């Protein structure tokens, strides 16, 4: 019964009140009492699940280890321990656990699950996602915990691959399986936010305000939501309440940075600058504070002062990736010719073998911002070469290929998207249709029927992408249907 209660807690809607009989502390205490009398493996699993639900992976491992001491041949305890070890980057221990599982009569599904986890640990997220998708289709309805773990891991894989829509779908399935899963709901909220669905993300984050770090994420989204509204319609009350009532232990510097951002957006620039100065005095070792101070200078047009602040930060803190990215963003704010020269110089100093992809992505975005598409294309090419399974990199490169009318590159990008997504993919279909539509606008209408077919196959599959209605608008224009084209353009505007 207590194991069932632990499962109910995991599946419970996070916004529902918890009945007194289902308080996690009470259940944990009762399980501990029973384990002292009868070390049943089901109780160890229930205790581990409760600790994982609470975000205490260390205590989850402890329960699984204790269970295996009492039941060394228990397969369920073993595969879950392997999963937890990989989550903590203890790969060699997990490999030993996997070898032990293979020596026993372990169901192949569980062996493959652990192998997928190891693929993720080795950075092979595309291979892991394919294995996990296969496991998802093979797992039975009764294997709820396994299916939950598969979907949570798929969400992480798709985040790394850059497939935003599949990431959202994976986390949505996870939350459907276990509405009380903090990891699942945070993943769902983050996926919604990345797709621009701010209102939906805010709804989920509001239900998790007691979870460490969530108040800051919600505050950031509320800032973004207000920035999307006309100035007269902005409402800062909820953001101010969150900043005033953040739970103890919330990063103080982050809260003050958000307060400074709020004050600046309310038109009180001098007060915001004073807040940032005081914050820098209090937290000189926090790189995010230096970046925020430089960002303020950049936004008010003091670009050289911003660069000087970043130089002082590097002198104080040493070389940091956040400072490098902030410097790239700041250089892009210079006059175009100067910005290009300085960015070219910085790009020449980067060591491809040691430079993090986020820096290269920032460089690509900066080049696009100043209109240097050839340089941006090269930067995205570097991203693609470093991470050939990154869908997002190929999508960016495809957009630049269309701007530059480089059909050979467009075809290469479509081919890579198809390899990553598989035959059922939506992004490669949309991109190939757009490539054919561009050719049709140039007079080559041979591919128009194929473009129409490709678009018909993905209706409803990319609900947040403005590119899909834009493609339908282009098709309507080529068909001589201006009114339909206008409707599609309006739909694209609604999607951002």
PDB file of C-alpha atoms in Angstrom, residues 145-303:
ATOM      1  CA  UNK A 145       8.046   4.212 -14.224  1.00  0.00           C
ATOM      2  CA  UNK A 146      10.149   3.040 -17.175  1.00  0.00           C
ATOM      3  CA  UNK A 147       7.998   4.944 -19.660  1.00  0.00           C
ATOM      4  CA  UNK A 148       8.285   8.049 -17.515  1.00  0.00           C
ATOM      5  CA  UNK A 149      12.083   7.783 -17.463  1.00  0.00           C
ATOM      6  CA  UNK A 150      12.178   7.183 -21.238  1.00  0.00           C
ATOM      7  CA  UNK A 151      10.165  10.325 -21.945  1.00  0.00           C
ATOM      8  CA  UNK A 152      12.193  12.465 -19.544  1.00  0.00           C
ATOM      9  CA  UNK A 153      15.376  11.300 -21.253  1.00  0.00           C
ATOM     10  CA  UNK A 154      13.907  11.898 -24.706  1.00  0.00           C
ATOM     11  CA  UNK A 155      13.175  15.470 -23.636  1.00  0.00           C
ATOM     12  CA  UNK A 156      16.834  15.921 -22.720  1.00  0.00           C
ATOM     13  CA  UNK A 157      18.040  14.295 -25.939  1.00  0.00           C
ATOM     14  CA  UNK A 158      15.875  16.495 -28.121  1.00  0.00           C
ATOM     15  CA  UNK A 159      17.007  19.580 -26.214  1.00  0.00           C
ATOM     16  CA  UNK A 160      20.610  18.683 -27.058  1.00  0.00           C
ATOM     17  CA  UNK A 161      19.764  17.856 -30.681  1.00  0.00           C
ATOM     18  CA  UNK A 162      17.859  21.129 -31.045  1.00  0.00           C
ATOM     19  CA  UNK A 163      14.496  19.550 -31.929  1.00  0.00           C
ATOM     20  CA  UNK A 164      12.192  21.852 -29.979  1.00  0.00           C
ATOM     21  CA  UNK A 165       8.877  20.280 -31.018  1.00  0.00           C
ATOM     22  CA  UNK A 166       9.872  16.716 -30.164  1.00  0.00           C
ATOM     23  CA  UNK A 167      11.308  17.961 -26.887  1.00  0.00           C
ATOM     24  CA  UNK A 168       7.938  19.484 -26.033  1.00  0.00           C
ATOM     25  CA  UNK A 169       6.096  16.285 -26.987  1.00  0.00           C
ATOM     26  CA  UNK A 170       8.386  14.142 -24.824  1.00  0.00           C
ATOM     27  CA  UNK A 171       7.938  16.289 -21.715  1.00  0.00           C
ATOM     28  CA  UNK A 172       4.200  16.510 -22.313  1.00  0.00           C
ATOM     29  CA  UNK A 173       4.008  12.704 -22.318  1.00  0.00           C
ATOM     30  CA  UNK A 174       6.100  12.591 -19.143  1.00  0.00           C
ATOM     31  CA  UNK A 175       3.753  14.995 -17.340  1.00  0.00           C
ATOM     32  CA  UNK A 176       0.727  13.041 -18.565  1.00  0.00           C
ATOM     33  CA  UNK A 177       2.265   9.928 -16.998  1.00  0.00           C
ATOM     34  CA  UNK A 178       3.310  11.657 -13.765  1.00  0.00           C
ATOM     35  CA  UNK A 179       1.744  15.089 -13.201  1.00  0.00           C
ATOM     36  CA  UNK A 180       3.594  15.368  -9.894  1.00  0.00           C
ATOM     37  CA  UNK A 181       7.033  14.929 -11.483  1.00  0.00           C
ATOM     38  CA  UNK A 182       8.978  18.121 -10.799  1.00  0.00           C
ATOM     39  CA  UNK A 183      11.560  17.228 -13.448  1.00  0.00           C
ATOM     40  CA  UNK A 184       8.862  16.613 -16.037  1.00  0.00           C
ATOM     41  CA  UNK A 185       6.958  19.810 -15.344  1.00  0.00           C
ATOM     42  CA  UNK A 186      10.092  21.976 -15.312  1.00  0.00           C
ATOM     43  CA  UNK A 187      11.155  20.373 -18.595  1.00  0.00           C
ATOM     44  CA  UNK A 188       7.734  21.038 -20.091  1.00  0.00           C
ATOM     45  CA  UNK A 189       7.766  24.672 -18.946  1.00  0.00           C
ATOM     46  CA  UNK A 190      11.259  25.209 -20.387  1.00  0.00           C
ATOM     47  CA  UNK A 191      10.287  23.588 -23.691  1.00  0.00           C
ATOM     48  CA  UNK A 192       7.200  25.802 -23.977  1.00  0.00           C
ATOM     49  CA  UNK A 193       9.265  28.894 -23.205  1.00  0.00           C
ATOM     50  CA  UNK A 194      11.849  28.028 -25.864  1.00  0.00           C
ATOM     51  CA  UNK A 195       9.050  27.697 -28.417  1.00  0.00           C
ATOM     52  CA  UNK A 196       7.811  31.163 -27.506  1.00  0.00           C
ATOM     53  CA  UNK A 197       4.707  29.921 -25.697  1.00  0.00           C
ATOM     54  CA  UNK A 198       5.346  32.181 -22.725  1.00  0.00           C
ATOM     55  CA  UNK A 199       1.827  32.143 -21.264  1.00  0.00           C
ATOM     56  CA  UNK A 200       1.727  28.331 -21.175  1.00  0.00           C
ATOM     57  CA  UNK A 201       5.200  28.167 -19.616  1.00  0.00           C
ATOM     58  CA  UNK A 202       4.209  30.682 -16.935  1.00  0.00           C
ATOM     59  CA  UNK A 203       1.227  28.513 -15.951  1.00  0.00           C
ATOM     60  CA  UNK A 204       3.503  25.540 -15.257  1.00  0.00           C
ATOM     61  CA  UNK A 205       6.206  27.517 -13.468  1.00  0.00           C
ATOM     62  CA  UNK A 206       3.600  29.077 -11.152  1.00  0.00           C
ATOM     63  CA  UNK A 207       2.785  25.584  -9.852  1.00  0.00           C
ATOM     64  CA  UNK A 208       6.431  25.018  -8.917  1.00  0.00           C
ATOM     65  CA  UNK A 209       7.358  28.191  -7.077  1.00  0.00           C
ATOM     66  CA  UNK A 210       8.496  26.211  -4.033  1.00  0.00           C
ATOM     67  CA  UNK A 211      11.125  24.438  -6.141  1.00  0.00           C
ATOM     68  CA  UNK A 212      14.618  25.923  -6.005  1.00  0.00           C
ATOM     69  CA  UNK A 213      15.426  28.094  -9.018  1.00  0.00           C
ATOM     70  CA  UNK A 214      11.888  28.269 -10.385  1.00  0.00           C
ATOM     71  CA  UNK A 215      11.136  31.754  -9.004  1.00  0.00           C
ATOM     72  CA  UNK A 216      14.044  33.173 -10.998  1.00  0.00           C
ATOM     73  CA  UNK A 217      12.956  31.404 -14.215  1.00  0.00           C
ATOM     74  CA  UNK A 218       9.376  32.587 -13.776  1.00  0.00           C
ATOM     75  CA  UNK A 219      10.559  36.138 -13.143  1.00  0.00           C
ATOM     76  CA  UNK A 220      12.592  36.083 -16.362  1.00  0.00           C
ATOM     77  CA  UNK A 221       9.596  34.867 -18.328  1.00  0.00           C
ATOM     78  CA  UNK A 222       7.379  37.571 -16.857  1.00  0.00           C
ATOM     79  CA  UNK A 223       9.917  40.142 -18.016  1.00  0.00           C
ATOM     80  CA  UNK A 224       9.884  38.636 -21.516  1.00  0.00           C
ATOM     81  CA  UNK A 225       6.086  38.513 -21.553  1.00  0.00           C
ATOM     82  CA  UNK A 226       5.843  42.195 -20.685  1.00  0.00           C
ATOM     83  CA  UNK A 227       8.407  43.137 -23.309  1.00  0.00           C
ATOM     84  CA  UNK A 228       6.141  41.580 -25.933  1.00  0.00           C
ATOM     85  CA  UNK A 229       3.282  43.822 -24.900  1.00  0.00           C
ATOM     86  CA  UNK A 230       2.735  47.477 -25.730  1.00  0.00           C
ATOM     87  CA  UNK A 231       4.150  49.705 -22.980  1.00  0.00           C
ATOM     88  CA  UNK A 232       0.665  50.742 -21.819  1.00  0.00           C
ATOM     89  CA  UNK A 233      -0.373  47.100 -21.275  1.00  0.00           C
ATOM     90  CA  UNK A 234       2.607  45.972 -19.223  1.00  0.00           C
ATOM     91  CA  UNK A 235       1.844  44.693 -15.738  1.00  0.00           C
ATOM     92  CA  UNK A 236       4.752  44.322 -13.333  1.00  0.00           C
ATOM     93  CA  UNK A 237       2.768  43.409 -10.180  1.00  0.00           C
ATOM     94  CA  UNK A 238       3.323  39.639 -10.324  1.00  0.00           C
ATOM     95  CA  UNK A 239       7.035  40.067 -11.004  1.00  0.00           C
ATOM     96  CA  UNK A 240       7.393  42.419  -8.037  1.00  0.00           C
ATOM     97  CA  UNK A 241       5.556  39.940  -5.774  1.00  0.00           C
ATOM     98  CA  UNK A 242       7.911  37.143  -6.810  1.00  0.00           C
ATOM     99  CA  UNK A 243      10.983  39.273  -6.161  1.00  0.00           C
ATOM    100  CA  UNK A 244       9.591  40.331  -2.774  1.00  0.00           C
ATOM    101  CA  UNK A 245       8.600  36.843  -1.628  1.00  0.00           C
ATOM    102  CA  UNK A 246      11.269  34.561  -3.119  1.00  0.00           C
ATOM    103  CA  UNK A 247      11.932  31.539  -0.934  1.00  0.00           C
ATOM    104  CA  UNK A 248      14.995  31.507   1.332  1.00  0.00           C
ATOM    105  CA  UNK A 249      18.056  30.171  -0.433  1.00  0.00           C
ATOM    106  CA  UNK A 250      17.212  31.764  -3.780  1.00  0.00           C
ATOM    107  CA  UNK A 251      20.339  33.265  -5.324  1.00  0.00           C
ATOM    108  CA  UNK A 252      20.371  36.807  -3.942  1.00  0.00           C
ATOM    109  CA  UNK A 253      22.497  38.229  -6.742  1.00  0.00           C
ATOM    110  CA  UNK A 254      20.078  36.869  -9.362  1.00  0.00           C
ATOM    111  CA  UNK A 255      17.109  38.428  -7.598  1.00  0.00           C
ATOM    112  CA  UNK A 256      18.812  41.819  -7.417  1.00  0.00           C
ATOM    113  CA  UNK A 257      19.768  41.566 -11.104  1.00  0.00           C
ATOM    114  CA  UNK A 258      16.127  40.953 -11.943  1.00  0.00           C
ATOM    115  CA  UNK A 259      15.143  43.876  -9.727  1.00  0.00           C
ATOM    116  CA  UNK A 260      17.586  46.097 -11.626  1.00  0.00           C
ATOM    117  CA  UNK A 261      16.155  44.892 -14.935  1.00  0.00           C
ATOM    118  CA  UNK A 262      12.630  45.635 -13.723  1.00  0.00           C
ATOM    119  CA  UNK A 263      13.596  49.135 -12.612  1.00  0.00           C
ATOM    120  CA  UNK A 264      15.318  49.804 -15.948  1.00  0.00           C
ATOM    121  CA  UNK A 265      12.277  48.635 -17.923  1.00  0.00           C
ATOM    122  CA  UNK A 266      10.094  50.929 -15.844  1.00  0.00           C
ATOM    123  CA  UNK A 267      12.156  53.843 -17.129  1.00  0.00           C
ATOM    124  CA  UNK A 268      14.285  54.404 -14.008  1.00  0.00           C
ATOM    125  CA  UNK A 269      17.680  53.932 -15.634  1.00  0.00           C
ATOM    126  CA  UNK A 270      19.710  55.821 -13.021  1.00  0.00           C
ATOM    127  CA  UNK A 271      18.238  53.748 -10.200  1.00  0.00           C
ATOM    128  CA  UNK A 272      18.971  50.551 -12.152  1.00  0.00           C
ATOM    129  CA  UNK A 273      22.583  51.624 -12.688  1.00  0.00           C
ATOM    130  CA  UNK A 274      23.017  52.370  -8.979  1.00  0.00           C
ATOM    131  CA  UNK A 275      21.627  48.916  -8.129  1.00  0.00           C
ATOM    132  CA  UNK A 276      24.113  47.281 -10.479  1.00  0.00           C
ATOM    133  CA  UNK A 277      27.018  49.258  -9.034  1.00  0.00           C
ATOM    134  CA  UNK A 278      26.134  48.214  -5.487  1.00  0.00           C
ATOM    135  CA  UNK A 279      25.680  44.633  -6.631  1.00  0.00           C
ATOM    136  CA  UNK A 280      29.127  44.614  -8.256  1.00  0.00           C
ATOM    137  CA  UNK A 281      30.638  45.892  -5.020  1.00  0.00           C
ATOM    138  CA  UNK A 282      28.964  43.060  -3.071  1.00  0.00           C
ATOM    139  CA  UNK A 283      29.546  40.235  -5.561  1.00  0.00           C
ATOM    140  CA  UNK A 284      32.773  40.971  -7.465  1.00  0.00           C
ATOM    141  CA  UNK A 285      33.322  37.251  -8.039  1.00  0.00           C
ATOM    142  CA  UNK A 286      29.978  36.663  -9.791  1.00  0.00           C
ATOM    143  CA  UNK A 287      30.479  36.732 -13.561  1.00  0.00           C
ATOM    144  CA  UNK A 288      26.761  37.279 -14.232  1.00  0.00           C
ATOM    145  CA  UNK A 289      26.910  40.590 -12.354  1.00  0.00           C
ATOM    146  CA  UNK A 290      29.764  41.844 -14.551  1.00  0.00           C
ATOM    147  CA  UNK A 291      27.883  40.755 -17.666  1.00  0.00           C
ATOM    148  CA  UNK A 292      24.734  42.547 -16.483  1.00  0.00           C
ATOM    149  CA  UNK A 293      26.696  45.742 -15.780  1.00  0.00           C
ATOM    150  CA  UNK A 294      28.231  45.645 -19.264  1.00  0.00           C
ATOM    151  CA  UNK A 295      24.835  44.879 -20.763  1.00  0.00           C
ATOM    152  CA  UNK A 296      23.336  47.969 -19.170  1.00  0.00           C
ATOM    153  CA  UNK A 297      26.064  50.160 -20.668  1.00  0.00           C
ATOM    154  CA  UNK A 298      25.514  48.567 -24.074  1.00  0.00           C
ATOM    155  CA  UNK A 299      21.763  49.184 -23.972  1.00  0.00           C
ATOM    156  CA  UNK A 300      22.165  52.869 -23.116  1.00  0.00           C
ATOM    157  CA  UNK A 301      24.663  53.330 -25.947  1.00  0.00           C
ATOM    158  CA  UNK A 302      27.902  53.280 -23.940  1.00  0.00           C
ATOM    159  CA  UNK A 303      29.490  50.503 -25.941  1.00  0.00           C
TER     160      UNK A 303
END
